[in-house]
CSV table of C-alpha atoms in Angstrom, one decimal:
chain,number,residue,atom,x,y,z
X,1,MET,CA,0.0,0.0,0.0
X,2,ILE,CA,1.3,3.4,-1.0
X,3,THR,CA,0.2,6.6,0.8
X,4,LEU,CA,-0.1,9.4,-1.7
X,5,MET,CA,0.0,13.0,-0.7
X,6,THR,CA,-2.6,14.7,-2.9
X,7,TYR,CA,-3.6,18.3,-3.4
X,8,GLY,CA,-6.4,19.3,-1.0
X,9,GLY,CA,-7.0,22.9,-2.1
X,10,THR,CA,-5.6,26.0,-0.6
X,11,ALA,CA,-4.8,26.4,3.1
X,12,ALA,CA,-3.9,29.2,5.5
X,13,GLU,CA,-0.2,30.1,5.8
X,14,ASP,CA,-0.2,28.9,9.4
X,15,ALA,CA,-2.4,25.8,9.0
X,16,PRO,CA,-1.4,22.9,11.3
X,17,GLY,CA,-0.4,19.5,10.1
X,18,THR,CA,1.0,18.5,6.7
X,19,ARG,CA,1.0,21.1,3.9
X,20,THR,CA,3.3,22.7,1.3
X,21,GLY,CA,4.1,26.5,1.4
X,22,GLY,CA,3.1,29.0,3.9
X,23,LEU,CA,5.1,29.6,7.1
X,24,PRO,CA,6.8,26.9,9.2
X,25,LEU,CA,5.3,26.3,12.7
X,26,ALA,CA,8.1,26.6,15.1
X,27,ALA,CA,8.8,27.2,18.8
X,28,ALA,CA,10.2,30.4,20.3
X,29,GLY,CA,13.8,31.1,19.3
X,30,PHE,CA,13.5,29.4,15.9
X,31,ALA,CA,16.2,30.7,13.5
X,32,TRP,CA,15.3,30.7,9.8
X,33,PRO,CA,17.8,28.7,7.8
X,34,HIS,CA,20.2,30.5,5.5
X,35,CYS,CA,22.2,29.1,2.6
X,36,ALA,CA,25.8,28.2,3.3
X,37,THR,CA,26.9,29.4,-0.1
X,38,CYS,CA,25.1,32.6,-0.9
X,39,GLY,CA,24.1,33.5,2.7
X,40,GLY,CA,20.5,34.2,1.6
X,41,ALA,CA,17.4,33.1,3.5
X,42,MET,CA,16.0,29.7,2.3
X,43,GLN,CA,12.6,29.1,0.8
X,44,PHE,CA,10.2,27.1,3.0
X,45,LEU,CA,8.8,24.2,1.0
X,46,ALA,CA,6.7,22.0,3.3
X,47,GLN,CA,6.0,20.6,6.7
X,48,ILE,CA,5.0,17.0,7.4
X,49,ARG,CA,3.3,15.9,10.6
X,50,LEU,CA,5.5,13.1,11.9
X,51,GLU,CA,2.7,11.4,13.8
X,52,ASP,CA,1.2,10.5,10.5
X,53,LEU,CA,4.1,8.2,9.8
X,54,ALA,CA,4.7,5.1,12.0
X,55,GLY,CA,8.0,5.1,13.7
X,56,ALA,CA,8.9,8.7,12.9
X,57,GLY,CA,8.2,10.2,16.3
X,58,ARG,CA,6.4,13.5,17.0
X,59,GLY,CA,6.6,17.0,15.7
X,60,LEU,CA,6.9,18.5,12.2
X,61,PHE,CA,9.4,17.6,9.5
X,62,ALA,CA,10.2,20.9,7.8
X,63,VAL,CA,12.0,21.4,4.5
X,64,PHE,CA,13.8,24.5,3.3
X,65,LEU,CA,15.7,25.1,0.0
X,66,CYS,CA,17.8,27.9,-1.3
X,67,ALA,CA,16.0,29.5,-4.3
X,68,ASN,CA,17.9,32.7,-4.5
X,69,ASP,CA,20.2,31.8,-7.3
X,70,PRO,CA,19.1,28.4,-8.8
X,71,GLY,CA,22.0,26.2,-9.9
X,72,ARG,CA,24.7,28.0,-7.9
X,73,CYS,CA,24.1,26.8,-4.3
X,74,ALA,CA,23.9,23.0,-4.7
X,75,SER,CA,20.3,22.9,-3.3
X,76,TRP,CA,20.0,19.3,-4.6
X,77,ALA,CA,22.8,17.9,-2.3
X,78,PRO,CA,22.0,16.5,1.1
X,79,ARG,CA,24.7,18.1,3.1
X,80,ALA,CA,26.2,20.9,1.0
X,81,GLY,CA,24.3,23.7,2.8
X,82,GLY,CA,21.9,24.6,0.0
X,83,ASN,CA,18.9,23.0,1.7
X,84,ARG,CA,17.9,22.2,5.2
X,85,ALA,CA,15.5,19.7,6.8
X,86,LEU,CA,14.6,20.2,10.5
X,87,VAL,CA,12.5,18.4,13.1
X,88,LEU,CA,10.4,21.1,14.8
X,89,PRO,CA,9.2,20.0,18.3
X,90,PRO,CA,5.5,19.5,19.0
X,91,ARG,CA,5.1,22.3,21.5
X,92,ALA,CA,4.3,26.0,21.6
X,93,LEU,CA,4.3,26.2,17.9
X,94,THR,CA,3.5,29.5,16.1
X,95,ALA,CA,4.1,30.7,12.5
X,96,ALA,CA,7.7,31.8,12.1
X,97,ALA,CA,8.3,35.3,10.7
X,98,PRO,CA,10.4,35.1,7.5
X,99,PRO,CA,13.4,37.3,7.0
X,100,ALA,CA,12.8,40.5,5.1
X,101,SER,CA,14.9,39.5,2.1
X,102,GLY,CA,15.4,36.4,0.0
X,103,ARG,CA,12.9,34.0,-1.7
X,104,THR,CA,11.4,32.6,1.5
X,105,GLY,CA,8.0,31.3,0.4
X,106,LEU,CA,6.2,29.4,-2.4
X,107,GLY,CA,3.5,31.1,-4.4
X,108,GLU,CA,0.7,29.1,-2.8
X,109,VAL,CA,-0.2,27.2,0.4
X,110,SER,CA,-1.5,23.7,-0.4
X,111,ALA,CA,-3.4,21.4,1.9
X,112,VAL,CA,-2.4,17.8,1.7
X,113,THR,CA,-4.9,14.9,1.7
X,114,TYR,CA,-3.6,11.3,2.2
X,115,VAL,CA,-4.9,8.6,-0.1
X,116,ASP,CA,-3.9,4.9,0.3
X,117,VAL,CA,-3.5,3.2,-3.1
X,118,ASP,CA,-2.8,-0.5,-3.6
X,119,ALA,CA,0.0,-0.4,-6.3
X,120,ALA,CA,3.4,-1.9,-6.9
X,121,THR,CA,5.2,1.5,-7.3
X,122,TYR,CA,4.7,5.1,-6.4
X,123,PHE,CA,4.5,6.1,-10.0
X,124,ASP,CA,1.8,3.4,-10.7
X,125,ALA,CA,-0.1,4.6,-7.7
X,126,ALA,CA,0.1,8.3,-8.8
X,127,THR,CA,-1.0,7.7,-12.4
X,128,GLY,CA,-3.7,5.2,-11.4
X,129,TRP,CA,-5.2,7.6,-8.8
X,130,ALA,CA,-5.2,10.5,-11.2
X,131,LYS,CA,-6.9,8.5,-13.8
X,132,SER,CA,-9.5,6.9,-11.5
X,133,GLU,CA,-10.3,10.3,-9.9
X,134,GLU,CA,-10.2,12.2,-13.2
X,135,ARG,CA,-7.6,14.5,-11.6
X,136,SER,CA,-4.5,16.0,-13.0
X,137,PRO,CA,-1.3,14.0,-12.3
X,138,ARG,CA,0.1,17.2,-10.9
X,139,ASP,CA,-2.5,16.9,-8.0
X,140,VAL,CA,-0.2,14.2,-6.6
X,141,LEU,CA,2.1,16.2,-4.3
X,142,GLY,CA,4.2,13.2,-3.3
X,143,LYS,CA,4.0,10.2,-1.0
X,144,LEU,CA,4.4,9.6,2.7
X,145,GLY,CA,7.0,7.1,3.9
X,146,GLY,CA,7.7,3.8,2.3
X,147,GLU,CA,10.7,3.3,0.0
X,148,PRO,CA,12.0,6.1,-2.2
X,149,GLU,CA,11.6,5.8,-5.9
X,150,TRP,CA,14.7,7.4,-7.3
X,151,LEU,CA,14.8,9.3,-10.6
X,152,GLN,CA,18.6,8.7,-10.7
X,153,GLY,CA,20.8,6.5,-8.5
X,154,ASP,CA,20.1,5.5,-4.9
X,155,GLU,CA,21.1,8.2,-2.6
X,156,THR,CA,19.6,7.0,0.6
X,157,PRO,CA,21.6,8.7,3.4
X,158,ARG,CA,23.0,7.3,6.6
X,159,CYS,CA,22.8,9.1,9.9
X,160,THR,CA,26.1,10.8,10.9
X,161,GLY,CA,25.5,9.9,14.5
X,162,CYS,CA,24.5,6.2,14.5
X,163,GLU,CA,25.5,5.5,10.9
X,164,GLY,CA,22.1,3.8,10.4
X,165,VAL,CA,20.1,4.0,7.2
X,166,MET,CA,17.6,6.8,7.4
X,167,MET,CA,13.9,6.4,6.9
X,168,LEU,CA,12.0,8.2,4.1
X,169,VAL,CA,9.6,10.7,5.5
X,170,ALA,CA,8.3,11.9,2.2
X,171,GLN,CA,9.0,12.0,-1.5
X,172,LEU,CA,7.8,15.3,-2.8
X,173,GLU,CA,6.8,16.6,-6.2
X,174,GLU,CA,7.3,20.2,-7.3
X,175,GLY,CA,3.6,21.1,-6.8
X,176,HIS,CA,0.2,21.1,-8.6
X,177,ASP,CA,1.0,24.4,-10.4
X,178,HIS,CA,4.4,25.0,-11.8
X,179,ARG,CA,4.0,28.8,-11.3
X,180,THR,CA,3.7,28.4,-7.5
X,181,GLY,CA,5.6,25.2,-6.7
X,182,ALA,CA,9.1,24.2,-5.7
X,183,ASP,CA,12.0,23.9,-8.2
X,184,PHE,CA,13.6,20.5,-8.2
X,185,GLY,CA,15.3,21.0,-11.5
X,186,GLY,CA,12.2,21.1,-13.6
X,187,GLY,CA,10.0,18.0,-13.0
X,188,GLY,CA,12.2,16.4,-10.3
X,189,CYS,CA,11.4,14.9,-6.9
X,190,GLY,CA,12.5,15.9,-3.4
X,191,TYR,CA,13.3,13.3,-0.8
X,192,GLY,CA,13.2,13.9,3.0
X,193,PHE,CA,14.8,11.5,5.4
X,194,LEU,CA,15.0,11.1,9.2
X,195,CYS,CA,16.8,9.1,11.8
X,196,ALA,CA,14.1,9.1,14.4
X,197,PRO,CA,16.4,7.9,17.3
X,198,CYS,CA,19.0,10.6,16.7
X,199,GLY,CA,16.7,13.3,15.4
X,200,GLU,CA,18.9,13.9,12.3
X,201,ALA,CA,17.0,15.1,9.2
X,202,VAL,CA,18.2,15.3,5.6
X,203,PHE,CA,16.8,16.5,2.3
X,204,LEU,CA,17.9,16.2,-1.3
X,205,TRP,CA,16.4,16.2,-4.8
X,206,GLN,CA,16.9,14.6,-8.1
X,207,ALA,CA,15.7,15.5,-11.6
């Protein structure tokens, strides 16, 4: 069974739970991530409620990407400083104020609806669901958990603490509208990983 993340319409910028776009929900003292290469504030892409995924713990898995100068800052690489994945604790969460400069937000906030589909692969599940529901394939925003389906070679990361293989939290598409979505190289996928025991989070994308 594959759990698709499908477009559920627009949402408020501070909506709780899983969504793409808007503002991250964080505790007091949260520091907005900045790119290690250009120094600019990163773009907030998505937050995923970890309680929705067995074995992932609690809180929000938040993904940021440098979109200030696409192609320059290695935003695709897991540990090059051009993107950031964080686990935000499940307490005293409020919408974090973005920095005054930099491309910090997507053009739309999208609610996410989970749909379980019995299929052999994520791509079979996505195309089958879109056809059966008479929806655009772009209304599939990704999938929750399971095994990553790579567009290129396997880049499953290991935790730098325990050296264990990290679990996939979500595989993300660019979005239902190319004008307001993320940039994963034009039609690529993003991959968010977590080591639940150590709390280490990693993000990368392929196209």
